[in-house]
XYZ file of C-alpha atoms in Angstrom:
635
model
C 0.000 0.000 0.000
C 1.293 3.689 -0.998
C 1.483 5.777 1.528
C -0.071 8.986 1.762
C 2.600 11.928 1.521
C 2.844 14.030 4.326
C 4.549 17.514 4.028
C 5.755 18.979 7.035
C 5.803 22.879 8.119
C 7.223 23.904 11.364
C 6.554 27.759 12.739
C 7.869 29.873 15.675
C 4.753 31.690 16.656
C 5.282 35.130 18.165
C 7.015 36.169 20.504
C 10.468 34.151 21.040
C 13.405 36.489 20.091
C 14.191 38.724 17.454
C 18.335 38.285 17.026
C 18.005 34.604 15.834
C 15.853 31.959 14.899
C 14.493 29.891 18.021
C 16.419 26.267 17.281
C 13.077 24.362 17.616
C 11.930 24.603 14.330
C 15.897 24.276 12.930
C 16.389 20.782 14.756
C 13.243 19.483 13.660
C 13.428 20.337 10.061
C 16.699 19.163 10.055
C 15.802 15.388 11.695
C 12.799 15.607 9.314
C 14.511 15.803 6.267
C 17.498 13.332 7.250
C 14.790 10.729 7.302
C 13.314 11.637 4.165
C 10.221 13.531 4.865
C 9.155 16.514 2.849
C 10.226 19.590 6.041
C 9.541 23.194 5.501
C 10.012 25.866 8.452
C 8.769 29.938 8.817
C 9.504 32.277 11.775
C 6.315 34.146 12.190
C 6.854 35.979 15.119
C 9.940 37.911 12.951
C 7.732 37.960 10.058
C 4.822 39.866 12.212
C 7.571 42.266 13.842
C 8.444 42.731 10.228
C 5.526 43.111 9.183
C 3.878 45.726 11.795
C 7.040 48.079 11.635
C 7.006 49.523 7.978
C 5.132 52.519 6.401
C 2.516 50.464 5.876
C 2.789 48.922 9.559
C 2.437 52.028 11.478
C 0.005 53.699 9.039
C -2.771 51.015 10.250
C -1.319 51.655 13.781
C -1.931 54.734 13.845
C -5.772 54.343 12.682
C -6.101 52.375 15.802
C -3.904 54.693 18.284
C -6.601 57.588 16.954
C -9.434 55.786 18.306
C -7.845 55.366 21.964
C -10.928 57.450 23.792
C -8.100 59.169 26.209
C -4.883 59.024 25.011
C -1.720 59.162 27.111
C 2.115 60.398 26.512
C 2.890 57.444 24.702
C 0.153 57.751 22.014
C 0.180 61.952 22.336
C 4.126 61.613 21.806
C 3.356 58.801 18.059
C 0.896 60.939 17.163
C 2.390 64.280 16.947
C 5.390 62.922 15.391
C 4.405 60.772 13.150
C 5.486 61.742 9.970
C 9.263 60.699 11.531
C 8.254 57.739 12.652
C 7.071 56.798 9.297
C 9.859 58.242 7.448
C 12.774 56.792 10.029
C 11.086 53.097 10.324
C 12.466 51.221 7.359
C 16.123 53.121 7.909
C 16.139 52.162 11.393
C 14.996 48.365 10.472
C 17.573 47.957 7.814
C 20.448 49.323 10.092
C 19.532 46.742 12.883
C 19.432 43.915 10.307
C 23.181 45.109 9.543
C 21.892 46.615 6.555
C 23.132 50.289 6.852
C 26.222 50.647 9.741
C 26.329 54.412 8.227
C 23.025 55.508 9.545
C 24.700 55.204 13.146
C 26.331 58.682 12.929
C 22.746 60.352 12.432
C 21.029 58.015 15.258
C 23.793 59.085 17.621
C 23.643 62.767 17.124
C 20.077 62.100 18.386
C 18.090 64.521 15.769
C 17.146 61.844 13.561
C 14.814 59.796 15.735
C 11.995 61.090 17.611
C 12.679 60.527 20.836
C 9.810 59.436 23.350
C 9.135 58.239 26.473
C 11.754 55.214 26.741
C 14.274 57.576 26.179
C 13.439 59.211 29.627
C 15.525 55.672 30.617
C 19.140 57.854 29.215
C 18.637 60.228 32.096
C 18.802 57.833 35.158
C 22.157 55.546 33.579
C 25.562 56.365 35.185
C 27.202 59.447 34.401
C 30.757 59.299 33.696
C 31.391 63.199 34.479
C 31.664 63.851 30.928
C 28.052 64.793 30.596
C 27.189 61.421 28.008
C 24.926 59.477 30.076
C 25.876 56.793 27.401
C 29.482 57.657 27.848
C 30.512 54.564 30.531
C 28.800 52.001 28.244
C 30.129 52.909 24.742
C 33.268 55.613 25.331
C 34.289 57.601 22.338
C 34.241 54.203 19.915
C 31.685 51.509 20.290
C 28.942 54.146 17.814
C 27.542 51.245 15.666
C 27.002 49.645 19.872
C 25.203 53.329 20.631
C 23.245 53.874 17.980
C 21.415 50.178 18.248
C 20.437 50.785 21.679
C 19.490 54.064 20.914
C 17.419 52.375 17.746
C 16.207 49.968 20.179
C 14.677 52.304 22.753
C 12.901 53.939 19.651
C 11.446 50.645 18.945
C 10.244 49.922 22.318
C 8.547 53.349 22.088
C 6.215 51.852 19.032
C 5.972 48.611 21.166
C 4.483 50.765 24.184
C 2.492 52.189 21.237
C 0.705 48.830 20.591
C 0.394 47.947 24.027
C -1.788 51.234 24.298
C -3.743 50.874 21.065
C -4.304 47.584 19.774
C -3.186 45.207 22.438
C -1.934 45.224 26.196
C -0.472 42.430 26.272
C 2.111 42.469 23.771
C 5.645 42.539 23.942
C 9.097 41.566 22.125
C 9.267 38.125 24.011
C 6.655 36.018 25.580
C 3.364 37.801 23.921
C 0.697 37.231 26.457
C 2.412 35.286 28.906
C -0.254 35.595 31.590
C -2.770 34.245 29.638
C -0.972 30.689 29.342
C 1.572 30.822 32.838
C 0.222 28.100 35.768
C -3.237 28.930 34.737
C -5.546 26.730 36.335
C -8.378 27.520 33.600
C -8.564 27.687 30.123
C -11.385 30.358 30.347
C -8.682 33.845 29.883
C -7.287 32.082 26.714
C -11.097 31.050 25.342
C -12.207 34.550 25.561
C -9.008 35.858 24.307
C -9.110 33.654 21.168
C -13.343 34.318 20.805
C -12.294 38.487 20.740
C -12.465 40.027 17.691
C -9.419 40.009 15.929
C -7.512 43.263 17.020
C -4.391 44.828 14.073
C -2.117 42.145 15.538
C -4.099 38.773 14.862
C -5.699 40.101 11.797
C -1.731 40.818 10.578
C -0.898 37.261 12.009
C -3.857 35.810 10.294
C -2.622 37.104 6.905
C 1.084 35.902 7.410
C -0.235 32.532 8.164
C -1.957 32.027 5.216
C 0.943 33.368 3.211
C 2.731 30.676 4.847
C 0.233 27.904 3.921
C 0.092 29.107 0.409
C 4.048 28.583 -0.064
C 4.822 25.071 1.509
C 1.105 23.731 1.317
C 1.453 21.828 4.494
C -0.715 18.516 5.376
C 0.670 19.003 8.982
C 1.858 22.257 10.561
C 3.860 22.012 13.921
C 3.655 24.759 16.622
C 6.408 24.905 18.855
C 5.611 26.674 22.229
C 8.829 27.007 24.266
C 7.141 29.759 26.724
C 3.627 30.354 28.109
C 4.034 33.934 26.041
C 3.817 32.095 22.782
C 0.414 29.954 23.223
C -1.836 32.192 22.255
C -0.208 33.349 19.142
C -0.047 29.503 18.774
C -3.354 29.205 18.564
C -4.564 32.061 16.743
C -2.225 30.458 14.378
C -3.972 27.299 14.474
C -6.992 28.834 13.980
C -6.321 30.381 10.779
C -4.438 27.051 9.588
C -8.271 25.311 9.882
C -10.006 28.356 8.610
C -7.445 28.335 5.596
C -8.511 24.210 5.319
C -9.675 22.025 8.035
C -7.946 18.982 6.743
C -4.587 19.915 7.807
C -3.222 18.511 11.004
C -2.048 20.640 13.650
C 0.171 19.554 16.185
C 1.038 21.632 19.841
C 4.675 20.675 21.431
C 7.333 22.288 22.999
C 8.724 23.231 26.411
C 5.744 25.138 27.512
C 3.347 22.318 26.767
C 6.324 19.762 28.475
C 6.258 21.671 31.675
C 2.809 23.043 31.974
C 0.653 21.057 30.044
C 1.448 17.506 31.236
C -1.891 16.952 33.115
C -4.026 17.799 30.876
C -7.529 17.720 31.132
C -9.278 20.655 29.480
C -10.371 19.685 26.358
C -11.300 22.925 24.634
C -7.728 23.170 23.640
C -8.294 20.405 20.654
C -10.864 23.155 19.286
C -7.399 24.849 18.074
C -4.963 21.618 17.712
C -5.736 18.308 16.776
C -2.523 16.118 18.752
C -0.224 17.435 21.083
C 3.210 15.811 22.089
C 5.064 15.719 25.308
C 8.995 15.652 25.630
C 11.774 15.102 22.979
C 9.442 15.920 19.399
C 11.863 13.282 16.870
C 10.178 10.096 17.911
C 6.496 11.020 18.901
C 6.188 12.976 15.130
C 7.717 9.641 13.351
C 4.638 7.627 14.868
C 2.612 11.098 14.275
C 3.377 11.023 10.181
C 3.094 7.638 10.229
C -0.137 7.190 11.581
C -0.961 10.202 9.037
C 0.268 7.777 5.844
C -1.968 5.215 6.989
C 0.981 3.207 8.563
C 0.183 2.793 12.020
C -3.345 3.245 14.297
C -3.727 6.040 16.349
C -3.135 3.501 19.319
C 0.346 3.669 18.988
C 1.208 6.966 18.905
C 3.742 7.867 20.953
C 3.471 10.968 24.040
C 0.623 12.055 22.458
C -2.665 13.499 23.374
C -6.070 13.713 21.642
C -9.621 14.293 22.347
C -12.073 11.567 22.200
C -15.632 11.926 23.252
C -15.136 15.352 24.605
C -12.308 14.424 27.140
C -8.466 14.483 26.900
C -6.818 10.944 26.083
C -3.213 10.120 26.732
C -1.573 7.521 24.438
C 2.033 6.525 25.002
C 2.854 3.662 23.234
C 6.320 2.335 24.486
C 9.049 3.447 21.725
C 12.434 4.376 22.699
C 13.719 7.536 21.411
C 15.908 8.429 18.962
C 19.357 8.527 20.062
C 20.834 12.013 20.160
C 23.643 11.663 18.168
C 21.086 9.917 15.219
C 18.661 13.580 15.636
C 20.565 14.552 12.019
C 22.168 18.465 12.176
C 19.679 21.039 12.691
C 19.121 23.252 9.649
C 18.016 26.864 8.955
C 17.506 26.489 5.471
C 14.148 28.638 4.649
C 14.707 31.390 7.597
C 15.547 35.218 6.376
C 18.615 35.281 8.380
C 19.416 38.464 6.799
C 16.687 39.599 8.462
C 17.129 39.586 12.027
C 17.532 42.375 14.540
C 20.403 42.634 16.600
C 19.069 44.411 19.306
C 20.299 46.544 22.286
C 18.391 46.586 25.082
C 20.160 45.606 28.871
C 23.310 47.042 29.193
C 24.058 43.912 30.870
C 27.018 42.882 28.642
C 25.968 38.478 29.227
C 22.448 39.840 28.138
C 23.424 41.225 25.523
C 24.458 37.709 23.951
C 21.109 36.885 24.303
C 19.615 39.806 22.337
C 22.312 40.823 20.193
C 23.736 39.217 17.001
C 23.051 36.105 14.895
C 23.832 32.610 16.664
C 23.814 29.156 15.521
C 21.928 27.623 18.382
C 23.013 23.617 19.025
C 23.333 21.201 22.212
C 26.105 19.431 23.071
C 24.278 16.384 24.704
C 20.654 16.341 25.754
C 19.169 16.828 28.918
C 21.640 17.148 32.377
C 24.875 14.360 33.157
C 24.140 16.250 37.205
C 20.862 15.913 37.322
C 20.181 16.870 41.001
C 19.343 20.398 41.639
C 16.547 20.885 44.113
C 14.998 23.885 42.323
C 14.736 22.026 38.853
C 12.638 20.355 36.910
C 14.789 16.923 37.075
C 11.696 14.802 36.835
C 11.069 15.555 33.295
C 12.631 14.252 29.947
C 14.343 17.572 29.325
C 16.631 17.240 32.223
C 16.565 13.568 33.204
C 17.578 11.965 29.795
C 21.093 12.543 29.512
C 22.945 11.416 26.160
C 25.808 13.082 24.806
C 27.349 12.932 21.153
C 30.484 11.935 20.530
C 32.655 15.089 19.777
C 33.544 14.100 16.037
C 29.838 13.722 14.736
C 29.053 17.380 16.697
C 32.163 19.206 14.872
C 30.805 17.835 11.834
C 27.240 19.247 12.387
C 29.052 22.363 13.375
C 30.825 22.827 9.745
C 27.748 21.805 8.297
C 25.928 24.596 10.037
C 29.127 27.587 9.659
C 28.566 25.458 5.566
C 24.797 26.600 5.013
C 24.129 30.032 7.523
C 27.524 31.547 6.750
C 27.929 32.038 10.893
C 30.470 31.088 12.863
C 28.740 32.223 16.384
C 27.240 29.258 18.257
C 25.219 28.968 21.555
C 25.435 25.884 23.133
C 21.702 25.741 24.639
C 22.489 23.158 27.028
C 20.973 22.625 30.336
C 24.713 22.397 31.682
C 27.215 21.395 28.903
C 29.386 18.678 30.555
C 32.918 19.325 31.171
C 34.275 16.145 29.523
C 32.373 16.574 26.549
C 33.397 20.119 26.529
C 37.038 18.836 26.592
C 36.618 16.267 23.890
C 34.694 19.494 21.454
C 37.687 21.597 21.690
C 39.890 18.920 21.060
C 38.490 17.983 17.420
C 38.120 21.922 17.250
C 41.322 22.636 17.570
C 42.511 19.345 15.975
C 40.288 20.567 12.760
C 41.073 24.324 13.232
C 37.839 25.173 13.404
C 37.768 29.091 13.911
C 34.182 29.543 16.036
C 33.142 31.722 18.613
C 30.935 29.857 20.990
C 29.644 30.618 24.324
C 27.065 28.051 26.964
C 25.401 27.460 30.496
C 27.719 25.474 32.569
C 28.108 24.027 35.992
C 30.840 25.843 38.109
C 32.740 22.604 39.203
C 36.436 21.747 40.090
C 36.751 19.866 36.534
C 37.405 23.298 34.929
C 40.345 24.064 35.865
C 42.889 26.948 34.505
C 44.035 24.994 32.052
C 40.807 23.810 30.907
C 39.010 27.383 30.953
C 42.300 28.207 28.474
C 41.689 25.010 26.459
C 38.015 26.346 25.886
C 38.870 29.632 24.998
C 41.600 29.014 22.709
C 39.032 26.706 21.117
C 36.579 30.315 20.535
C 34.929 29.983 23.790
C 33.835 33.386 24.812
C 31.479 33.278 27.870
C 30.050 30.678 30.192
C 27.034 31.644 32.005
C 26.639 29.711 35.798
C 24.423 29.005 38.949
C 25.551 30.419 42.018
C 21.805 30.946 42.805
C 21.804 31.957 46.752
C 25.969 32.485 47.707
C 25.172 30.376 50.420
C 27.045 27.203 51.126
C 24.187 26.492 53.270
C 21.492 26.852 50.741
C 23.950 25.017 48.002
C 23.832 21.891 50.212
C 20.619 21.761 50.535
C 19.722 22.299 46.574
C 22.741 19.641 46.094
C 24.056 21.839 43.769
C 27.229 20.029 44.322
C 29.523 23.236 44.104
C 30.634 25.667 47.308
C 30.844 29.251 46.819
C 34.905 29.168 47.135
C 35.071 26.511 43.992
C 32.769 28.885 42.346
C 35.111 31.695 43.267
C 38.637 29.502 41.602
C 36.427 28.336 38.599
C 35.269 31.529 37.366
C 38.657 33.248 38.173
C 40.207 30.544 35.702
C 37.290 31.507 33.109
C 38.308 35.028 33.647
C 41.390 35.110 33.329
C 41.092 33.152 30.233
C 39.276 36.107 28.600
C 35.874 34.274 29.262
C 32.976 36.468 29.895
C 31.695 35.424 33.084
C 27.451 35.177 34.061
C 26.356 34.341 37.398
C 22.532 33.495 37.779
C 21.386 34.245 41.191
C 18.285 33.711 43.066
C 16.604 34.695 46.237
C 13.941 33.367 48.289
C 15.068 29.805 48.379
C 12.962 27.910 51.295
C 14.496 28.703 54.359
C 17.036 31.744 52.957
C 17.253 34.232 56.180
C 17.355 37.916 55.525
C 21.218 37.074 57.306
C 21.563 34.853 54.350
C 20.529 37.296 51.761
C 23.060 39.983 53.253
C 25.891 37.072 53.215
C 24.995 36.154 49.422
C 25.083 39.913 48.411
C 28.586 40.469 50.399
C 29.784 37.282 48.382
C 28.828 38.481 45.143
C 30.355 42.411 45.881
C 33.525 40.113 46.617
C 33.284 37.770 43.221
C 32.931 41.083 41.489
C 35.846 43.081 42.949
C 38.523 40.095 42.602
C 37.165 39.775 38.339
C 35.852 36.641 39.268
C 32.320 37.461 37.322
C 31.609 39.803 35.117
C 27.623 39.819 35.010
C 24.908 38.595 37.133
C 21.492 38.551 37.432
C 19.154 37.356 40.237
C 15.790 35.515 40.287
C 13.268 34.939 42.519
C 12.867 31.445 43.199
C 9.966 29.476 41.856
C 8.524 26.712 43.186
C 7.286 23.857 40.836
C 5.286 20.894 40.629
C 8.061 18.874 38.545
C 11.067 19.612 41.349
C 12.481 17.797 44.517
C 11.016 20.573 46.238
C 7.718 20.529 44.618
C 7.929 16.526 45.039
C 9.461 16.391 48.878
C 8.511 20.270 50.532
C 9.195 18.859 54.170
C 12.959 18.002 53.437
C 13.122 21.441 52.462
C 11.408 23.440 55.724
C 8.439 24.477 53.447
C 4.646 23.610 53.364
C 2.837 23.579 49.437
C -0.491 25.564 49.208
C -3.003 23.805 48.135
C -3.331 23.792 44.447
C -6.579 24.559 42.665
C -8.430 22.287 40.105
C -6.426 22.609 37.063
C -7.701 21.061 34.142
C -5.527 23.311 32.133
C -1.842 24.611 32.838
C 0.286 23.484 36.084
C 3.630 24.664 37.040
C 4.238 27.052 39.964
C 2.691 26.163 43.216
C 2.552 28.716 46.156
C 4.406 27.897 49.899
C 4.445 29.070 53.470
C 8.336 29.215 54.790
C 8.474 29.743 57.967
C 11.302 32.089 58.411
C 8.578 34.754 57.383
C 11.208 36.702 55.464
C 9.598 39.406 52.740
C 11.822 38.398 49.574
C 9.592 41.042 47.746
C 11.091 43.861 49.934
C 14.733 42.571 48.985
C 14.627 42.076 45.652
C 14.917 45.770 44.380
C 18.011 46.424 46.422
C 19.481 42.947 45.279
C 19.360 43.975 41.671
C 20.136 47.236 41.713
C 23.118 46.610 43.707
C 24.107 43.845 40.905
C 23.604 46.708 38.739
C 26.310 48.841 40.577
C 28.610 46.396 40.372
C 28.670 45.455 37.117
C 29.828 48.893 36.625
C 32.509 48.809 39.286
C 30.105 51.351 41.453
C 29.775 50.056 44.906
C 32.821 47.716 45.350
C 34.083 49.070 48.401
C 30.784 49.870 50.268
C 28.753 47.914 52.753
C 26.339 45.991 51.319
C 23.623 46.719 54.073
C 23.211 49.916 51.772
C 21.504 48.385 49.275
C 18.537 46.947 51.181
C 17.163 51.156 52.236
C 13.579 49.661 51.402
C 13.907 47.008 54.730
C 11.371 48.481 57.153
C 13.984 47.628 60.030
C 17.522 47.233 60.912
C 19.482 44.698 58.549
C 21.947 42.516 59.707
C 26.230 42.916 59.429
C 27.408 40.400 56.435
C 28.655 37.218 58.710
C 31.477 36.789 56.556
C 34.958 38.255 56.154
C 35.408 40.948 53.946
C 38.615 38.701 52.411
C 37.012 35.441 51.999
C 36.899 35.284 48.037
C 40.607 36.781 47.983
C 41.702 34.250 50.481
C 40.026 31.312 48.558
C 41.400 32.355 45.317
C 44.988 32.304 47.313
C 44.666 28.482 47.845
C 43.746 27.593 44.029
């Protein structure tokens, strides 16, 4: 028996990220095709960003911002100067796609761009005593670096344009996030998606069907990595069916991994028809097969479908396809040419994240530690560990640098492993493979100086890290399986390497004291004074269902609230600590003293400064002044 073609398309719905494709769609184009199947791939959430900023773009924006009843400064300010928005869009556009590095002189003598409300932001940054409030982050040089954040704050003025006009809940990244994040009901989305159409789904709507008409699809894959791109997701799906109702759609991703898992609501397969859980390679084989008539919908694999009105799991046991068998992940079909390198944090590891075209690829899958309190080590993301051997990922890498013409490369591991790290700049080096690379690491004793110089001779050129609380303390009890002093001699080895070095930090951990909090901060102000890390930022910890903590709360001094009925979303759940601290109160002072230091401000000062919004007296730091210094003495 023939079977029945099935041609593939796989979209990034709006919003993910602006710089560079989101890999999901590359990797699974790329496995597609390497097992013959017909694989076609489109990055609407660029295409609608491209779309809404042009002549044309703001001309229907502004129809809209006109009929706001009681307009603010944001619309007053588009309004009034309109005819330079229009006139500066497509300059401005084109010079953040690379397109135009000349333009930068007029952006930076700041006549060319009308200026509004975002821009207030240039008056509160760090003056240098020259009178340049950009002067400490750019100097004399660094004007093409000026000129896109200055392009970028003029973009976020149009965003806060839309947000006022046509839709509140749009941004850059994660479009709508509320609607989708832990959300016990599917009732926000539902009315959402029964609204009528506002400029941004009508515009979505169109780029769809532009989309359908190119690759004419039989099955159309939606990739939700965050809870910000659902409902794009599904406004997508719901022009797919209008466009024609016999095209499968299928929902995956790490959204629908994380959150989605318990599934019960089954107004969600009014928009999709299957959704998949986990690692998308082997579930869409049994998916297209069971479309070409090859195999019964019984043995589908991590899938769900509605039957008789309620949500039906199907897992048929199949193992997955071994990592280094997932084929290379291609771009082929993206307008790389057309992404923005944007400038918006200062922060210079941010930046990495916003700014400038990377190859995105994993050295193994899921995490060789496995172990940390706070993360979701239950699921398939994390637990499944498989690495590649380094030969077969050098060769995807040339293939890649081969077809995009980029030699940047983010290693989107959960934690690349060390010895796998190792054995990659070995064959780099061996090949002479000239790449700049950067990835998320665990700070452990296996990097040692001569490693951290191994890796950057081989074009490594930042590592991010958890050092979450600064607590050795706290890091027990997460098993993080690092202390703050062999945080202190790893990143010292990174940094003196020339590695740009990223510390993610967090606060609020169950049972973190407000004495701990002033301990982590004092540890931090040290890391940063002896060049030990060069950026940081810090989080508020989450609890979720999927954790150790979520899973055991007693071993960790906390009690779960209850959690509601939740036929729909499930992630975060709520918890009493009793320590009673107000993490809320200490977070401001916690990141803007990161923000200090990042800029050398603040070095030599007491860290109880930084906490002014503490209703009473905070605590002395518990440790000595010298303890980083003295540590770094015994590497």
């Amino acid at each position: 028996m023939t079977a029945t073609p099935v041609r593939v398309l796989s979209v990034i719905p709006p919003m993910t990220q602006l710089n560079t494709p989101y890999p999901s769609t590359a990797y699974l184009t790329g496995f597609l095709r390497s097992r013959g199947i017909t694989a076609a791939q489109e990055d609407l959430a660029l295409a609608l960003v491209l779309d809404l900023f042009t002549p044309d773009g703001l001309d229907a924006l502004r129809a809209d911002a006109r009929c706001v009843a009681k307009p603010g400064r944001v619309i007053a300010h588009f309004l009034q100067h309109f005819d330079a928005y229009r006139a500066t869009i497509a300059p401005v556009i084109r010079f953040l796609q690379g397109g135009d590095s000349t333009l930068a002189h007029r952006i930076n003598a700041r006549t060319l761009l009308p200026e509004g409300p975002r821009f207030d932001a240039l008056e509160h940054y760090v003056d240098d005593g020259s009178g340049d409030p950009l002067g400490w982050a750019f100097g004399v040089l660094g004007g093409t670096d000026r000129a896109r954040h200055l392009a970028t704050l003029y973009l976020n003025d149009l965003a806060d344009v839309i947000r006022e006009a046509v839709d509140p809940r749009f941004e850059f990244v994660r479009y709508a996030e509320r609607l989708a994040t832990s959300q016990p009901s599917f009732e926000p989305m539902a009315e959402a998606l029964a609204a009528p159409p506002n400029l941004l789904d009508r515009t979505l709507a169109r780029l769809t069907r532009e989309a359908l008409a190119r690759h004419q699809p039989t099955l159309v894959l939606l990739s939700v990595p965050f809870p910000g791109a659902l409902y794009a997701a599904l406004r997508i799906a719901a022009a797919v069916k209008a466009h024609d109702a016999t095209i499968t759609v299928a929902l995956g991703g790490g959204f629908v991994n994380t959150e989605l898992r318990q599934l019960r609501e089954p107004r969600l397969f009014d928009h999709v028809d299957v959704i998949t859980l986990d690692g998308g390679e082997r579930p869409l084989l049994a998916l297209i097969e069971h479309l070409q008539g090859q195999r019964s919908r019984e043995r589908l694999v991590r899938a769900m479908v509605r039957e008789g009105g309620a949500v039906r799991q199907i897992h048929w046991p199949e193992p997955d396809i071994p990592f280094d068998e997932v084929g290379t992940p291609t771009w082929d079909g993206l307008p790389l040419a057309k992404y923005l390198s944007l400038l918006d944090m200062l922060n210079p590891m941010h930046r990495l994240w916003s700014d400038g075209r990377w190859n995105k690829l994993t050295v193994a899958h899921g995490c060789y530690w496995k172990k940390c309190s706070f993360c979701d080590v239950s699921l398939d993301y994390i637990s499944r560990y498989e690495a590649a051997n380094a030969s077969v990922l050098v060769d995807r890498i040339e293939t890649i640098v081969a077809e995009t013409g980029q030699t940047g490369f983010h290693f989107v591991d959960e934690a690349a492993p060390p010895k796998a790290l190792k054995a990659l700049a070995d064959e780099l080096q061996r090949r002479n493979t000239g790449i700049s690379w950067w990835g998320n690491i665990r700070f452990e004793k296996t990097f040692t100086p001569a490693l951290c110089r191994q890796l950057a001779d081989s074009g490594c050129i930042a590592v991010t890290g958890g050092l979450e609380v600064a607590s050795d303390r706290l890091l027990a009890l997460m098993a993080k399986g690092v202390t703050v002093e062999q945080v202190a001699r790893v990143t010292k080895g990174f940094a003196d390497a020339g590695v740009l070095v990223h510390a993610y930090l967090m606060y609020g951990f169950p049972t973190q004291t407000l004495q701990d909090t002033v301990d982590a901060l004092e540890l931090v102000r040290q890391l940063f004074a002896e060049g030990c890390i060069h950026s940081g930022f810090f989080h508020r910890f989450a609890c979720t269902v999927h954790s150790p903590v979520g899973q055991d709360p007693a071993h960790y001094g906390v009690q779960l609230l209850p959690l509601p009925d939740s036929p729909f979303a499930m992630n975060d759940v709520g918890f009493v600590d009793p320590t009673g601290v107000d993490h809320d109160l200490l977070g401001p002072g916690l990141k803007k003293a990161i923000y200090n230091f990042m800029h050398g401000i603040g070095l030599d000062e007491d860290v109880r400064a930084w906490f002014e919004q503490w209703p009473g007296k905070v605590p002395r730091p518990t440790v000595h002044r010298q303890r980083i210094a003295r540590a770094l003495q015994q590497r």
